[in-house]
mmCIF file of C-alpha atoms in Angstrom:
data_model
loop_
_atom_site.group_PDB
_atom_site.id
_atom_site.type_symbol
_atom_site.label_atom_id
_atom_site.label_comp_id
_atom_site.label_asym_id
_atom_site.label_seq_id
_atom_site.Cartn_x
_atom_site.Cartn_y
_atom_site.Cartn_z
ATOM 1 C CA MET L 1 122.024 72.939 19.159
ATOM 2 C CA GLN L 2 121.473 73.901 22.739
ATOM 3 C CA ASN L 3 118.006 75.049 23.920
ATOM 4 C CA HIS L 4 117.231 77.268 26.885
ATOM 5 C CA GLU L 5 113.663 76.757 28.084
ATOM 6 C CA LEU L 6 111.881 78.313 30.986
ATOM 7 C CA ASN L 7 108.304 77.582 32.087
ATOM 8 C CA LEU L 8 106.030 80.505 33.224
ATOM 9 C CA LEU L 9 107.095 80.362 36.890
ATOM 10 C CA GLU L 10 110.791 79.872 36.016
ATOM 11 C CA ASN L 11 110.587 82.919 33.570
ATOM 12 C CA THR L 12 108.902 84.919 36.368
ATOM 13 C CA ILE L 13 111.572 84.152 38.823
ATOM 14 C CA ASP L 14 114.435 84.679 36.323
ATOM 15 C CA SER L 15 113.190 88.269 35.725
ATOM 16 C CA PHE L 16 112.840 88.899 39.430
ATOM 17 C CA ASN L 17 116.427 87.933 40.124
ATOM 18 C CA GLU L 18 117.671 89.882 37.242
ATOM 19 C CA ALA L 19 115.794 92.979 38.500
ATOM 20 C CA LEU L 20 117.389 92.452 41.944
ATOM 21 C CA ARG L 21 120.867 92.247 40.307
ATOM 22 C CA ASN L 22 120.231 95.406 38.241
ATOM 23 C CA TYR L 23 119.000 97.230 41.343
ATOM 24 C CA LYS L 24 122.211 96.375 43.246
ATOM 25 C CA GLU L 25 124.291 97.446 40.225
ATOM 26 C CA GLY L 26 122.379 100.726 40.138
ATOM 27 C CA GLU L 27 124.055 101.748 43.422
ATOM 28 C CA ILE L 28 127.256 101.982 41.535
ATOM 29 C CA ASN L 29 126.069 102.790 37.981
ATOM 30 C CA PHE L 30 122.783 104.580 37.780
ATOM 31 C CA LYS L 31 122.163 103.389 34.246
ATOM 32 C CA SER L 32 121.466 99.901 35.682
ATOM 33 C CA TYR L 33 118.180 101.168 37.202
ATOM 34 C CA LYS L 34 116.724 101.334 33.825
ATOM 35 C CA PHE L 35 117.110 97.523 33.374
ATOM 36 C CA ALA L 36 115.856 97.047 37.089
ATOM 37 C CA ILE L 37 112.678 98.742 35.947
ATOM 38 C CA LEU L 38 112.283 96.709 32.772
ATOM 39 C CA ASN L 39 113.014 93.382 34.585
ATOM 40 C CA PHE L 40 110.909 94.209 37.634
ATOM 41 C CA SER L 41 107.975 95.213 35.491
ATOM 42 C CA HIS L 42 108.275 92.082 33.499
ATOM 43 C CA PHE L 43 108.459 90.006 36.658
ATOM 44 C CA ILE L 44 105.111 91.482 38.087
ATOM 45 C CA GLU L 45 103.336 91.001 34.807
ATOM 46 C CA LEU L 46 104.458 87.372 34.601
ATOM 47 C CA LEU L 47 103.667 86.758 38.283
ATOM 48 C CA LEU L 48 100.126 87.946 37.764
ATOM 49 C CA LYS L 49 99.795 85.790 34.615
ATOM 50 C CA TYR L 50 101.087 82.918 36.630
ATOM 51 C CA TYR L 51 98.299 83.583 39.165
ATOM 52 C CA VAL L 52 95.729 83.455 36.464
ATOM 53 C CA SER L 53 97.209 80.288 35.006
ATOM 54 C CA ARG L 54 96.687 78.544 38.222
ATOM 55 C CA ALA L 55 92.924 78.885 37.839
ATOM 56 C CA HIS L 56 93.431 77.348 34.295
ATOM 57 C CA PRO L 57 96.502 77.302 32.132
ATOM 58 C CA LEU L 58 94.427 78.442 29.078
ATOM 59 C CA LEU L 59 93.259 81.663 30.785
ATOM 60 C CA ILE L 60 96.530 83.325 30.141
ATOM 61 C CA TYR L 61 95.510 83.365 26.405
ATOM 62 C CA LYS L 62 93.365 86.180 25.165
ATOM 63 C CA ASN L 63 91.257 83.717 23.154
ATOM 64 C CA PRO L 64 91.272 80.469 25.188
ATOM 65 C CA PHE L 65 88.681 78.951 22.758
ATOM 66 C CA SER L 66 90.944 79.152 19.638
ATOM 67 C CA ASP L 67 91.708 76.030 17.763
ATOM 68 C CA LYS L 68 95.197 77.441 17.325
ATOM 69 C CA ILE L 69 95.844 78.224 21.010
ATOM 70 C CA LYS L 70 99.685 78.341 20.841
ATOM 71 C CA GLN L 71 99.422 81.069 18.221
ATOM 72 C CA GLN L 72 97.321 83.238 20.477
ATOM 73 C CA SER L 73 98.599 86.240 22.281
ATOM 74 C CA THR L 74 98.699 86.076 26.037
ATOM 75 C CA ILE L 75 96.965 88.497 28.301
ATOM 76 C CA GLY L 76 98.617 91.652 29.536
ATOM 77 C CA LEU L 77 99.157 93.129 32.994
ATOM 78 C CA TRP L 78 95.788 94.987 33.304
ATOM 79 C CA GLU L 79 93.840 92.027 32.066
ATOM 80 C CA ALA L 80 95.497 89.869 34.850
ATOM 81 C CA VAL L 81 94.609 92.625 37.293
ATOM 82 C CA GLN L 82 91.037 92.668 36.163
ATOM 83 C CA PHE L 83 90.885 88.842 36.520
ATOM 84 C CA ILE L 84 91.980 89.216 40.120
ATOM 85 C CA LYS L 85 89.336 91.906 40.743
ATOM 86 C CA ASN L 86 86.723 89.742 39.127
ATOM 87 C CA GLU L 87 87.540 87.046 41.693
ATOM 88 C CA GLU L 88 86.814 89.662 44.323
ATOM 89 C CA LYS L 89 90.387 89.666 45.454
ATOM 90 C CA THR L 90 91.898 92.893 46.757
ATOM 91 C CA ILE L 91 94.258 95.149 44.788
ATOM 92 C CA SER L 92 94.984 98.285 46.900
ATOM 93 C CA LYS L 93 94.883 101.691 45.226
ATOM 94 C CA ASP L 94 98.388 102.251 46.283
ATOM 95 C CA PHE L 95 99.485 98.986 44.668
ATOM 96 C CA GLU L 96 97.572 99.767 41.437
ATOM 97 C CA SER L 97 99.067 103.249 41.313
ATOM 98 C CA ASP L 98 102.555 101.956 41.557
ATOM 99 C CA LEU L 99 101.792 99.314 38.850
ATOM 100 C CA LYS L 100 100.674 102.156 36.630
ATOM 101 C CA TRP L 101 103.811 104.200 37.364
ATOM 102 C CA ILE L 102 106.222 101.307 36.649
ATOM 103 C CA LYS L 103 104.242 100.174 33.479
ATOM 104 C CA LYS L 104 104.380 103.769 32.190
ATOM 105 C CA LEU L 105 108.085 104.152 32.783
ATOM 106 C CA ARG L 106 108.688 100.823 31.308
ATOM 107 C CA ASN L 107 106.782 101.764 28.154
ATOM 108 C CA GLU L 108 108.811 104.982 27.915
ATOM 109 C CA ILE L 109 112.032 103.177 28.334
ATOM 110 C CA GLU L 110 111.185 100.598 25.596
ATOM 111 C CA HIS L 111 109.620 102.895 23.059
ATOM 112 C CA TYR L 112 110.953 106.425 23.466
ATOM 113 C CA GLU L 113 112.966 108.695 25.763
ATOM 114 C CA PHE L 114 112.549 108.602 29.394
ATOM 115 C CA LYS L 115 113.394 110.427 32.583
ATOM 116 C CA MET L 116 113.455 108.821 36.119
ATOM 117 C CA GLU L 117 114.019 110.190 39.547
ATOM 118 C CA LEU L 118 116.337 107.700 41.151
ATOM 119 C CA LEU L 119 114.915 108.118 44.679
ATOM 120 C CA GLU L 120 111.374 107.595 43.276
ATOM 121 C CA VAL L 121 112.610 104.485 41.468
ATOM 122 C CA LYS L 122 113.963 103.032 44.743
ATOM 123 C CA GLU L 123 110.896 103.916 46.813
ATOM 124 C CA THR L 124 108.393 102.547 44.169
ATOM 125 C CA ILE L 125 110.326 99.323 43.645
ATOM 126 C CA GLY L 126 110.525 98.898 47.504
ATOM 127 C CA ARG L 127 106.689 99.432 47.774
ATOM 128 C CA LEU L 128 105.954 97.063 44.930
ATOM 129 C CA THR L 129 108.241 94.361 46.367
ATOM 130 C CA LYS L 130 106.455 94.509 49.765
ATOM 131 C CA ALA L 131 102.971 94.625 47.928
ATOM 132 C CA ILE L 132 104.003 91.549 45.815
ATOM 133 C CA ILE L 133 105.163 89.668 48.902
ATOM 134 C CA GLU L 134 101.832 90.437 50.639
ATOM 135 C CA PHE L 135 99.918 89.371 47.516
ATOM 136 C CA ILE L 136 101.725 86.041 47.287
ATOM 137 C CA GLU L 137 101.353 85.387 51.072
ATOM 138 C CA THR L 138 97.587 86.049 50.789
ATOM 139 C CA TYR L 139 96.661 84.448 47.427
ATOM 140 C CA ILE L 140 99.446 82.123 46.443
ATOM 141 C CA GLU L 141 99.976 80.467 49.869
ATOM 142 C CA ASP L 142 102.003 77.500 48.550
ATOM 143 C CA MET L 143 104.651 80.008 47.197
ATOM 144 C CA ASP L 144 107.409 81.615 49.177
ATOM 145 C CA LEU L 145 109.198 84.334 47.081
ATOM 146 C CA GLU L 146 112.205 84.375 49.340
ATOM 147 C CA THR L 147 113.082 80.709 48.522
ATOM 148 C CA TYR L 148 113.495 81.686 44.868
ATOM 149 C CA VAL L 149 115.913 84.552 45.469
ATOM 150 C CA HIS L 150 119.474 83.911 44.363
ATOM 151 C CA PRO L 151 121.949 84.042 47.268
ATOM 152 C CA ASP L 152 123.799 86.931 45.604
ATOM 153 C CA ASN L 153 120.518 88.915 45.676
ATOM 154 C CA MET L 154 119.449 88.134 49.144
ATOM 155 C CA GLU L 155 120.796 91.325 50.710
ATOM 156 C CA THR L 156 119.035 93.424 48.198
ATOM 157 C CA PHE L 157 115.797 91.432 48.470
ATOM 158 C CA GLU L 158 115.819 91.896 52.286
ATOM 159 C CA ILE L 159 116.393 95.722 51.891
ATOM 160 C CA LEU L 160 113.383 96.017 49.453
ATOM 161 C CA ALA L 161 111.165 93.795 51.619
ATOM 162 C CA ASP L 162 111.801 95.621 54.832
ATOM 163 C CA GLU L 163 110.429 99.121 55.306
ATOM 164 C CA TYR L 164 113.078 100.114 57.832
ATOM 165 C CA LYS L 165 115.916 98.869 55.613
ATOM 166 C CA THR L 166 114.386 100.601 52.559
ATOM 167 C CA GLN L 167 114.118 103.912 54.338
ATOM 168 C CA LEU L 168 117.687 103.588 55.579
ATOM 169 C CA ALA L 169 118.979 102.746 52.134
ATOM 170 C CA LYS L 170 117.225 106.023 50.952
ATOM 171 C CA ALA L 171 118.639 108.028 53.708
ATOM 172 C CA LEU L 172 122.150 106.873 52.969
ATOM 173 C CA SER L 173 121.675 107.354 49.311
ATOM 174 C CA LEU L 174 120.706 111.072 49.955
ATOM 175 C CA VAL L 175 123.933 111.462 51.901
ATOM 176 C CA ASP L 176 125.933 109.890 49.080
ATOM 177 C CA GLU L 177 124.282 112.147 46.454
ATOM 178 C CA ALA L 178 124.822 115.258 48.604
ATOM 179 C CA ASN L 179 128.429 114.325 49.053
ATOM 180 C CA ARG L 180 129.048 113.794 45.279
ATOM 181 C CA GLU L 181 127.385 117.169 44.609
ATOM 182 C CA ALA L 182 129.233 119.069 47.217
ATOM 183 C CA TYR L 183 132.620 118.012 45.794
ATOM 184 C CA ARG L 184 131.616 117.898 42.090
ATOM 185 C CA GLY L 185 133.996 119.815 39.956
ATOM 186 C CA ILE L 186 136.278 120.627 43.014
ATOM 187 C CA ARG L 187 140.034 119.859 42.765
ATOM 188 C CA PRO L 188 141.101 117.549 45.635
ATOM 189 C CA LYS L 189 143.601 120.194 47.010
ATOM 190 C CA PHE L 190 140.553 122.470 47.681
ATOM 191 C CA TRP L 191 138.373 119.825 49.310
ATOM 192 C CA ASN L 192 139.079 121.207 52.812
ATOM 193 C CA GLU L 193 137.254 124.427 51.765
ATOM 194 C CA VAL L 194 134.037 122.671 50.992
ATOM 195 C CA GLN L 195 131.290 123.525 53.489
ATOM 196 C CA TRP L 196 129.869 120.027 53.780
ATOM 197 C CA ASN L 197 129.925 117.607 56.745
ATOM 198 C CA VAL L 198 128.188 114.494 57.920
ATOM 199 C CA TYR L 199 127.870 113.025 61.341
ATOM 200 C CA THR L 200 126.589 109.951 63.094
ATOM 201 C CA CYS L 201 123.112 110.927 64.253
ATOM 202 C CA PRO L 202 122.793 110.602 68.061
ATOM 203 C CA GLU L 203 119.108 109.724 67.620
ATOM 204 C CA CYS L 204 119.066 106.817 65.116
ATOM 205 C CA GLU L 205 122.908 106.127 65.257
ATOM 206 C CA HIS L 206 123.214 106.280 61.553
ATOM 207 C CA GLU L 207 125.803 108.370 59.636
ATOM 208 C CA THR L 208 123.044 110.512 58.187
ATOM 209 C CA LEU L 209 123.208 113.836 59.976
ATOM 210 C CA MET L 210 124.382 116.018 57.105
ATOM 211 C CA THR L 211 124.594 119.657 56.212
ATOM 212 C CA ASN L 212 121.221 121.197 55.563
ATOM 213 C CA HIS L 213 120.730 124.895 54.956
ATOM 214 C CA ASP L 214 117.050 124.824 55.973
ATOM 215 C CA SER L 215 117.755 123.574 59.438
ATOM 216 C CA PRO L 216 118.195 125.931 62.288
ATOM 217 C CA THR L 217 121.342 124.047 63.403
ATOM 218 C CA GLY L 218 122.615 123.715 59.754
ATOM 219 C CA TYR L 219 122.105 119.952 59.890
ATOM 220 C CA ARG L 220 119.361 117.498 59.467
ATOM 221 C CA CYS L 221 119.391 113.761 59.637
ATOM 222 C CA THR L 222 118.145 112.194 56.370
ATOM 223 C CA PHE L 223 116.683 109.165 58.161
ATOM 224 C CA CYS L 224 114.991 110.459 61.379
ATOM 225 C CA LYS L 225 115.063 114.253 60.746
ATOM 226 C CA ASN L 226 116.907 115.032 63.957
ATOM 227 C CA GLU L 227 118.832 118.346 63.702
ATOM 228 C CA LYS L 228 120.897 118.285 66.896
ATOM 229 C CA SER L 229 124.148 116.754 67.917
ATOM 230 C CA GLU L 230 126.871 117.583 70.334
ATOM 231 C CA GLU L 231 129.386 116.602 67.591
ATOM 232 C CA ILE L 232 128.267 119.429 65.290
ATOM 233 C CA GLU L 233 131.218 121.859 65.080
ATOM 234 C CA VAL L 234 130.791 125.559 65.640
ATOM 235 C CA ASN L 235 133.207 128.332 65.659
ATOM 236 C CA CYS L 236 134.391 129.905 68.812
ATOM 237 C CA SER L 237 133.351 133.586 68.985
ATOM 238 C CA HIS L 238 136.994 134.513 70.340
ATOM 239 C CA CYS L 239 139.432 132.466 68.361
ATOM 240 C CA ASP L 240 137.099 131.552 65.468
ATOM 241 C CA LEU L 241 138.366 127.947 65.482
ATOM 242 C CA PRO L 242 135.733 125.086 65.101
ATOM 243 C CA TRP L 243 134.830 123.009 68.085
ATOM 244 C CA PRO L 244 132.201 120.228 68.872
ATOM 245 C CA THR L 245 129.118 121.901 70.221
ATOM 246 C CA GLY L 246 129.374 119.607 73.220
ATOM 247 C CA ASP L 247 132.701 121.038 74.195
ATOM 248 C CA MET L 248 131.478 124.701 74.000
ATOM 249 C CA SER L 249 130.294 127.052 76.789
ATOM 250 C CA PHE L 250 127.539 129.383 75.590
ATOM 251 C CA VAL L 251 127.807 132.783 77.321
ATOM 252 C CA GLU L 252 124.955 135.321 77.256
ATOM 253 C CA MET L 253 126.226 138.797 76.454
ATOM 254 C CA GLU L 254 124.766 142.088 77.845
ATOM 255 C CA ASP L 255 122.859 142.634 74.589
ATOM 256 C CA GLY L 256 121.184 139.142 74.941
ATOM 257 C CA ALA L 257 123.144 137.427 72.184
ATOM 258 C CA VAL L 258 124.644 134.023 73.133
ATOM 259 C CA GLU L 259 128.260 133.402 72.084
ATOM 260 C CA PRO L 260 130.015 130.103 71.917
ATOM 261 C CA ILE L 261 133.380 129.905 73.811
ATOM 262 C CA CYS L 262 135.785 127.005 73.185
ATOM 263 C CA PRO L 263 137.475 125.397 76.129
ATOM 264 C CA ARG L 264 140.728 127.005 75.439
ATOM 265 C CA CYS L 265 139.425 130.605 75.284
ATOM 266 C CA GLY L 266 137.285 129.833 78.336
ATOM 267 C CA GLY L 267 140.277 128.814 80.354
ATOM 268 C CA ASP L 268 139.504 125.118 80.754
ATOM 269 C CA PRO L 269 142.437 123.789 82.730
ATOM 270 C CA ASP L 270 142.462 120.691 80.533
ATOM 271 C CA TYR L 271 143.313 122.843 77.565
ATOM 272 C CA VAL L 272 145.278 125.599 79.054
ATOM 273 C CA ASP L 273 148.893 125.331 80.138
ATOM 274 C CA ASP L 274 149.775 126.229 83.678
#
């Protein structure tokens, strides 16, 4: 009979890689984020237990003085956190708040019904990843988490570990979600009637400048919040056809109103036949 055995560190890393794999799958199937939460929460708890075990392997047991030590329960997440605090090591309020959030959601998933906001899941896992990396670099100096990441998970790890990439992933996710919502229930032959567009933002150069009804221009970048672009199309006040803003002439009328005039209606020789 084959056996599959993992020591504490191996078990910790296995859950971490599984969480990264689930997180990546969640980009395609939202249901996978549930398993990302379960595995990531498990990873953090095991990692903190691993830290405690480095002080002494028996300290991960609730009763290290028992004569039947292998039958003893091991400590939980908050006991490990308290051990770290008792060593006068720093656990930031934000880190502890995120630990409470993921632990609560994990318990709801395991024991009852649950609800999770996908963007909140992404942001919190990103913050926790960065906090864990910082914790390891500060208190487990002989451990480099990146070296344990499976090659297939490296891109996901780098996104979660990098603030810029995390925020960009969030911005792109918002665009994808808005796109799905705009076309939800619309038959393909009517797609051209949907009032939704996305442009490459001239400020951050990401394809994240999308329709936003709260913006004065009708658009807002989900990454850098820019609201302007010469590529945004507006309708000519004469022919009512859409043209990029950068191609338009804006003429002030007698009543003070400003009307956009397209090159063709404005007589631009590049657009008007001789």
